[in-house]
mmCIF file of C-alpha atoms in Angstrom:
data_model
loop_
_atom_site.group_PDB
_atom_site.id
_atom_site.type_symbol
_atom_site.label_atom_id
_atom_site.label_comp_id
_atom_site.label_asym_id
_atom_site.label_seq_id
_atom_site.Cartn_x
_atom_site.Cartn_y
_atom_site.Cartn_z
ATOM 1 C CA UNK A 1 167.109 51.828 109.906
ATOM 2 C CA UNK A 2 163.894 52.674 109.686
ATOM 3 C CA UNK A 3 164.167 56.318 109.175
ATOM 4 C CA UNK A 4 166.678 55.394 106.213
ATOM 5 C CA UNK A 5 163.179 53.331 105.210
ATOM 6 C CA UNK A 6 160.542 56.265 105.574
ATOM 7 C CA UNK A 7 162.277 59.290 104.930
ATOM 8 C CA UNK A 8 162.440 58.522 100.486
ATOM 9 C CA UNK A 9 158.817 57.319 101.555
ATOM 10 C CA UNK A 10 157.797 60.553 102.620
ATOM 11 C CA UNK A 11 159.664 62.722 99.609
ATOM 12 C CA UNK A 12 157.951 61.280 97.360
ATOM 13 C CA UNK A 13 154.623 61.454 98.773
ATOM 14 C CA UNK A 14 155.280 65.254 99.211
ATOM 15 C CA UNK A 15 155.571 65.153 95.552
ATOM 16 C CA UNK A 16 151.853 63.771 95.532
ATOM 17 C CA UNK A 17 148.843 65.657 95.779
ATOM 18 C CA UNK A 18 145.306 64.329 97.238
ATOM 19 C CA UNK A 19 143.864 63.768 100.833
ATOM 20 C CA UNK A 20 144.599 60.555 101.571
ATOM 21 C CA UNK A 21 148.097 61.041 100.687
ATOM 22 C CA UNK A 22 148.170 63.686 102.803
ATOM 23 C CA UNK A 23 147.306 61.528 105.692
ATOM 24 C CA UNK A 24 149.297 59.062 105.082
ATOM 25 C CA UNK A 25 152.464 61.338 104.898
ATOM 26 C CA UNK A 26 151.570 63.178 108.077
ATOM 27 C CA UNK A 27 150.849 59.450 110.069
ATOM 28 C CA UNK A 28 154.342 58.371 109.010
ATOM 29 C CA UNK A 29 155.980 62.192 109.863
ATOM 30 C CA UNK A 30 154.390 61.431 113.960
ATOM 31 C CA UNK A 31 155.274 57.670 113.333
ATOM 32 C CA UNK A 32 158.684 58.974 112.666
ATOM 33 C CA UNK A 33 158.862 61.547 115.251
ATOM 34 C CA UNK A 34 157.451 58.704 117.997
ATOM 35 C CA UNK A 35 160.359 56.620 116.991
ATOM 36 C CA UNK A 36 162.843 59.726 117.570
ATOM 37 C CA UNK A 37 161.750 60.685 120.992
ATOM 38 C CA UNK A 38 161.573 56.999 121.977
ATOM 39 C CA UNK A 39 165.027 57.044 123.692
ATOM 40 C CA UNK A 40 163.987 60.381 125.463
ATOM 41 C CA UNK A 41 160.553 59.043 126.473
ATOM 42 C CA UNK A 42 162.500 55.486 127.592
ATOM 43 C CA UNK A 43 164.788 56.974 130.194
ATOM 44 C CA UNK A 44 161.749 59.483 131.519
ATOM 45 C CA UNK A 45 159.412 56.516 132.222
ATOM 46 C CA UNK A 46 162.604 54.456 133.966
ATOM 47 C CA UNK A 47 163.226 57.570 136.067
ATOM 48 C CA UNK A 48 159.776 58.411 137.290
ATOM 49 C CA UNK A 49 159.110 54.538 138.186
ATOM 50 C CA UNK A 50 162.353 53.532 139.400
ATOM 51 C CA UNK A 51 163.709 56.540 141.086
ATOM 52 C CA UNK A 52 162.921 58.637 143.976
ATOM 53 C CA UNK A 53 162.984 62.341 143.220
ATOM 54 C CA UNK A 54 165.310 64.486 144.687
ATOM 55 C CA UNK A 55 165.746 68.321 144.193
ATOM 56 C CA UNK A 56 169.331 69.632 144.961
ATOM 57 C CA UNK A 57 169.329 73.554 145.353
ATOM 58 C CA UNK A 58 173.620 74.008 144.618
ATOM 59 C CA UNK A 59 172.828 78.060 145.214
ATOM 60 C CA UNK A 60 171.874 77.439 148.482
ATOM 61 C CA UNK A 61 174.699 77.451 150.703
ATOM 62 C CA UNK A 62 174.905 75.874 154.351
ATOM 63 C CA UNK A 63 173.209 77.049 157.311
ATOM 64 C CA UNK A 64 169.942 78.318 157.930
ATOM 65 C CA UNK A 65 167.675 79.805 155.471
ATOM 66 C CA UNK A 66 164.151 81.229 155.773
ATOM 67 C CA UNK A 67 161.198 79.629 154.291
ATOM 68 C CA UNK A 68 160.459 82.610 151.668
ATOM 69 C CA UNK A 69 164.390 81.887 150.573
ATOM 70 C CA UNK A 70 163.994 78.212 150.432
ATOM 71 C CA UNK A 71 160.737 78.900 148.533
ATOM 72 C CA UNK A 72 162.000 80.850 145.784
ATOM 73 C CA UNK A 73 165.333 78.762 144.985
ATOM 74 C CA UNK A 74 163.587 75.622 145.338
ATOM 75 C CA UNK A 75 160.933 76.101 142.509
ATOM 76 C CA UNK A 76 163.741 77.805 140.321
ATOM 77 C CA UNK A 77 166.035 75.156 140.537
ATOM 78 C CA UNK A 78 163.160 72.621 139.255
ATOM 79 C CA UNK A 79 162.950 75.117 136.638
ATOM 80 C CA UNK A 80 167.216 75.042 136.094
ATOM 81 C CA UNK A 81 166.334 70.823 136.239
ATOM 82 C CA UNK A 82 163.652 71.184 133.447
ATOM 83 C CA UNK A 83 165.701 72.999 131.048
ATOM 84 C CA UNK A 84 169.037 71.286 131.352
ATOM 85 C CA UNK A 85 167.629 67.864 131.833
ATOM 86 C CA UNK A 86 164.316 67.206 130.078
ATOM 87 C CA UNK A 87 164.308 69.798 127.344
ATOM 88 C CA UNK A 88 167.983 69.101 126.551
ATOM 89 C CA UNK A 89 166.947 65.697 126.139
ATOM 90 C CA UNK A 90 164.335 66.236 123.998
ATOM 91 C CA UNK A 91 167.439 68.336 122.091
ATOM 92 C CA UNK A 92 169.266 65.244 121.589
ATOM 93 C CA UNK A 93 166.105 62.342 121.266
ATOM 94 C CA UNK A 94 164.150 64.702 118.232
ATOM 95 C CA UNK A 95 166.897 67.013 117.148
ATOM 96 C CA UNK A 96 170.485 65.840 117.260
ATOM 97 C CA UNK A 97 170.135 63.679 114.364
ATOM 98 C CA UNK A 98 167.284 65.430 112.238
ATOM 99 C CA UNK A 99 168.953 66.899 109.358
ATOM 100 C CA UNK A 100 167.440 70.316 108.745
ATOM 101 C CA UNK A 101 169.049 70.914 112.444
ATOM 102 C CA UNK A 102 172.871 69.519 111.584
ATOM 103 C CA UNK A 103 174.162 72.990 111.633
ATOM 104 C CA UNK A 104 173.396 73.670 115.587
ATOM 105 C CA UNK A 105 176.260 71.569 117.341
ATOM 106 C CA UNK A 106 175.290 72.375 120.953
ATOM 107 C CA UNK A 107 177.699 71.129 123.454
ATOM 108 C CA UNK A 108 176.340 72.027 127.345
ATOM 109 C CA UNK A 109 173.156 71.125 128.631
ATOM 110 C CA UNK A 110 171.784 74.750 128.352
ATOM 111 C CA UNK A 111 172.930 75.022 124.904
ATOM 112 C CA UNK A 112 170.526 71.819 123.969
ATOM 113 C CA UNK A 113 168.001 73.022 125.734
ATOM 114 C CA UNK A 114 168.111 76.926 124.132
ATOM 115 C CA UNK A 115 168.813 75.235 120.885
ATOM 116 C CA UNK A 116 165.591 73.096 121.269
ATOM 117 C CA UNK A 117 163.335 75.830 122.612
ATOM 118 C CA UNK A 118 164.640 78.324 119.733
ATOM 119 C CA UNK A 119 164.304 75.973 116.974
ATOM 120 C CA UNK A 120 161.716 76.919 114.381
ATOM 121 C CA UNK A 121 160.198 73.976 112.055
ATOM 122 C CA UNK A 122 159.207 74.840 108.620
ATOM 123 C CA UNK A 123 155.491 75.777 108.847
ATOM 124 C CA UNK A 124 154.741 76.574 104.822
ATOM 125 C CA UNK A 125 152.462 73.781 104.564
ATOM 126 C CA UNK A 126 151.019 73.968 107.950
ATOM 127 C CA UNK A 127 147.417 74.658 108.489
ATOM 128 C CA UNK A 128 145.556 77.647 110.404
ATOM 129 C CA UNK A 129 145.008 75.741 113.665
ATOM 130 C CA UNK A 130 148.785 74.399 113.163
ATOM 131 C CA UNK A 131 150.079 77.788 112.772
ATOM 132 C CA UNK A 132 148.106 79.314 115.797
ATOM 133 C CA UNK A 133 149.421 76.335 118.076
ATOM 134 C CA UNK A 134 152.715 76.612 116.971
ATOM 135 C CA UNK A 135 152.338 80.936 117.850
ATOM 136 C CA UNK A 136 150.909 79.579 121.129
ATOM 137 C CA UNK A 137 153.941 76.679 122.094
ATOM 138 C CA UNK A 138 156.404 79.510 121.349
ATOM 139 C CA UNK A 139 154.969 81.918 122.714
ATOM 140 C CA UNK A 140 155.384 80.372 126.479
ATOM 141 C CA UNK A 141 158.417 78.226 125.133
ATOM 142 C CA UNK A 142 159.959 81.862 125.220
ATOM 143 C CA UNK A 143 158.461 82.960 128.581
ATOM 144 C CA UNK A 144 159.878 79.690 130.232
ATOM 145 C CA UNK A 145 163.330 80.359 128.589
ATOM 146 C CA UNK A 146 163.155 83.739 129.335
ATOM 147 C CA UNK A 147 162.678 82.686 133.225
ATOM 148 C CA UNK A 148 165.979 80.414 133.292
ATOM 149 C CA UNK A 149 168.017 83.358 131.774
ATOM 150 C CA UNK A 150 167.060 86.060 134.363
ATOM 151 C CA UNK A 151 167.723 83.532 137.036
ATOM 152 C CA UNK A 152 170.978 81.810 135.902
ATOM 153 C CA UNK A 153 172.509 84.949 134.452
ATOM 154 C CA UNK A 154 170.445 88.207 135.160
ATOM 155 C CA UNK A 155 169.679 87.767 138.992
ATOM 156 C CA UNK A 156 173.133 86.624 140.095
ATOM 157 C CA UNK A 157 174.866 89.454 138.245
ATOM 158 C CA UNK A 158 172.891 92.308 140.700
ATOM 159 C CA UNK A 159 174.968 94.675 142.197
ATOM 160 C CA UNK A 160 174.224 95.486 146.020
ATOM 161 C CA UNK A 161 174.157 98.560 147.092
ATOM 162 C CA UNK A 162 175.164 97.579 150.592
ATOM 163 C CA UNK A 163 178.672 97.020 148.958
ATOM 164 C CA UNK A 164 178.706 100.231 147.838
ATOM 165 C CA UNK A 165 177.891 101.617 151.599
ATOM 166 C CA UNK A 166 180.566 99.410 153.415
ATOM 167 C CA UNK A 167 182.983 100.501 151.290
ATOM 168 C CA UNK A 168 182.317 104.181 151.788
ATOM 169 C CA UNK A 169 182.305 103.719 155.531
ATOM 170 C CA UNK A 170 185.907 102.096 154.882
ATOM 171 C CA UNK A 171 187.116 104.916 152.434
ATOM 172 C CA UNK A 172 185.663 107.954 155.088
ATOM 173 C CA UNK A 173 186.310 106.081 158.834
ATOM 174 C CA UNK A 174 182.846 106.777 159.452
ATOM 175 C CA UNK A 175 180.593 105.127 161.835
ATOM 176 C CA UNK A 176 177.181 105.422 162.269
ATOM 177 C CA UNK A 177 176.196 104.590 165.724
ATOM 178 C CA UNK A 178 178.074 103.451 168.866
ATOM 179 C CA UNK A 179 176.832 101.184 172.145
ATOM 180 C CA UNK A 180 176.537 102.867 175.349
ATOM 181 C CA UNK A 181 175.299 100.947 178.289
ATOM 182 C CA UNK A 182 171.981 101.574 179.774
ATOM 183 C CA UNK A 183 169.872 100.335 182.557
ATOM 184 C CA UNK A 184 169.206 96.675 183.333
ATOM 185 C CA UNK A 185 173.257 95.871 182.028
ATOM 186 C CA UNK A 186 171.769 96.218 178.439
ATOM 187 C CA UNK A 187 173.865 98.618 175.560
ATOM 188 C CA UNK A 188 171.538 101.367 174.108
ATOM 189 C CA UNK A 189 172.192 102.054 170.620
ATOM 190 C CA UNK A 190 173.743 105.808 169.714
ATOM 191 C CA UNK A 191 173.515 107.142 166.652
ATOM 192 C CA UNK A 192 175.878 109.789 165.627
ATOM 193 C CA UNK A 193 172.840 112.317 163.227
ATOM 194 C CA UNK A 194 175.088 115.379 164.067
ATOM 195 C CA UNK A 195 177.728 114.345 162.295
ATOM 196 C CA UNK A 196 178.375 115.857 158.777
ATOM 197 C CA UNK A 197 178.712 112.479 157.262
ATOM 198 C CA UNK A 198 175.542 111.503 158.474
ATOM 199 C CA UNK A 199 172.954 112.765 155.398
ATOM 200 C CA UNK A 200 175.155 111.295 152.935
ATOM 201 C CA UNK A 201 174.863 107.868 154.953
ATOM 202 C CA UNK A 202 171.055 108.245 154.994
ATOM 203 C CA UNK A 203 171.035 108.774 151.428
ATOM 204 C CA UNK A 204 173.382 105.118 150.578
ATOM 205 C CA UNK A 205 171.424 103.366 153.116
ATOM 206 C CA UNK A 206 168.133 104.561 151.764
ATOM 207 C CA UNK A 207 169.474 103.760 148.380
ATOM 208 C CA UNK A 208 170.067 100.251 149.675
ATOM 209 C CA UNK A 209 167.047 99.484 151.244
ATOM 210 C CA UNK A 210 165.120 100.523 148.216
ATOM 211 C CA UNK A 211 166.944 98.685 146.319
ATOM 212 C CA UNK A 212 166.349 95.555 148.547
ATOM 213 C CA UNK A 213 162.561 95.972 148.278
ATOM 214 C CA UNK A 214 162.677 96.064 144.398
ATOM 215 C CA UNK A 215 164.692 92.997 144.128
ATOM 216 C CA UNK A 216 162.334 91.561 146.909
ATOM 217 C CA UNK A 217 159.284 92.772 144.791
ATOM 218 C CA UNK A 218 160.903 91.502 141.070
ATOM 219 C CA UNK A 219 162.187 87.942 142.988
ATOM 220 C CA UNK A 220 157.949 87.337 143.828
ATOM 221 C CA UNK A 221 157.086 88.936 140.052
ATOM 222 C CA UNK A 222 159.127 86.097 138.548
ATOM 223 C CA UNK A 223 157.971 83.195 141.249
ATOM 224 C CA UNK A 224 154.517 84.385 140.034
ATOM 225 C CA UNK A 225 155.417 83.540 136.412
ATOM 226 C CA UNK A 226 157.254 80.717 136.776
ATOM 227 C CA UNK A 227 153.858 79.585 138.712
ATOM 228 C CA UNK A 228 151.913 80.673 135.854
ATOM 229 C CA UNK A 229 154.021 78.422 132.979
ATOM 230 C CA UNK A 230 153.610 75.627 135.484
ATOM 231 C CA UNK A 231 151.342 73.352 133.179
ATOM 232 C CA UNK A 232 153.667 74.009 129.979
ATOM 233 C CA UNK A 233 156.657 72.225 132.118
ATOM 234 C CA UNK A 234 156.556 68.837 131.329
ATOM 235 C CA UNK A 235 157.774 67.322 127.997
#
């Protein structure tokens, strides 16, 4: 109701020129805006004072995992929560019903939230300090979107190179190594370097391990980011 009150209110002060006008039109463009988001900012305050928070990490599977794992799918799942809960809200408290946006139908969670972080608002009349915070808010709004991608869709799609070795070892019959036993009823490890095989297992086992270490080295690149953007991850 009230939007169906301001909204001819505010064409027709855009029609009128003059400072206080001016004022008055942006007041009642946040006043609208505040009235928006008030659903949105509702069920956040309700959920931060009447619930406990809990973080559930789906990609981890059962049994034991190492701190550095825990570390690194931890933080990115509160990254997964911020995008498909908060910002997806703010999709549907400031967006879903504001009518330059009617064209974007959105249906997942992700979709709201991409949809909200890709929107662009019509800056013609905006001032220089408007325009450079708006160049600022996008830039990281970007970064932080940027982040969810590689790790719902870029880091799950890798390829390991291990596969690639175990399935050579299946296709050739080759093994590596053997046991033997050795003093003290222990088994000494034998590995079979003579064998004309073995180079070309060196080189898919290098291959592997290097791989390992880049993916090791790329998983703490993007930890450090997401660390960085910590302070834009609120809404």
């Amino acid at each position: 109701m009230l939007k169906l009150v301001i909204s001819p209110i505010l064409r027709s002060l855009r029609d009128i020129k003059g400072t206080k006008v001016s004022a008055i039109q942006d007041w009642l463009e946040d006043f609208l805006y505040d009235i928006q988001c008030a659903p949105h900012r509702t069920k956040y305050w309700f959920l931060s004072t009447f619930t406990k928070t809990k973080i559930k990490v789906p990609k981890l599977h059962g049994g034991w995992h190492d701190t550095d794992t825990k570390m690194l799918y931890v933080n990115f799942q509160l990254l997964v929560d911020f995008m498909e809960e908060e910002v997806s809200g703010m999709y549907d408290a400031c967006l879903k019903n504001y009518k330059p946006a009617q064209h974007l139908k959105p249906k997942t969670k992700r979709e709201k939230a991409e949809a909200y972080y890709l929107w662009e608002d019509d800056m013609s009349n905006a001032t220089p300090q408007e325009l450079q915070h708006h160049k600022e808010q996008k830039a990281w709004e970007l970064k932080v979107l940027n982040l969810y991608r590689w790790w719902v869709d870029e880091r799950p799609a890798r390829k390991e190179k291990w596969e690639e070795l175990v399935a050579w070892e299946k296709e050739t019959g080759f093994t590596p190594w053997h046991f033997e036993p050795s003093h003290n009823n222990c088994s000494e490890m034998v590995f079979h370097k003579d064998h004309p095989l073995w180079k070309k297992y060196e080189q898919l086992s290098d291959a592997a391990r290097n791989q390992d270490e880049a993916w090791e080295q790329e998983d703490t690149d993007k930890l450090k980011e997401l660390i960085e953007l910590r302070k834009h991850l609120w809404t």
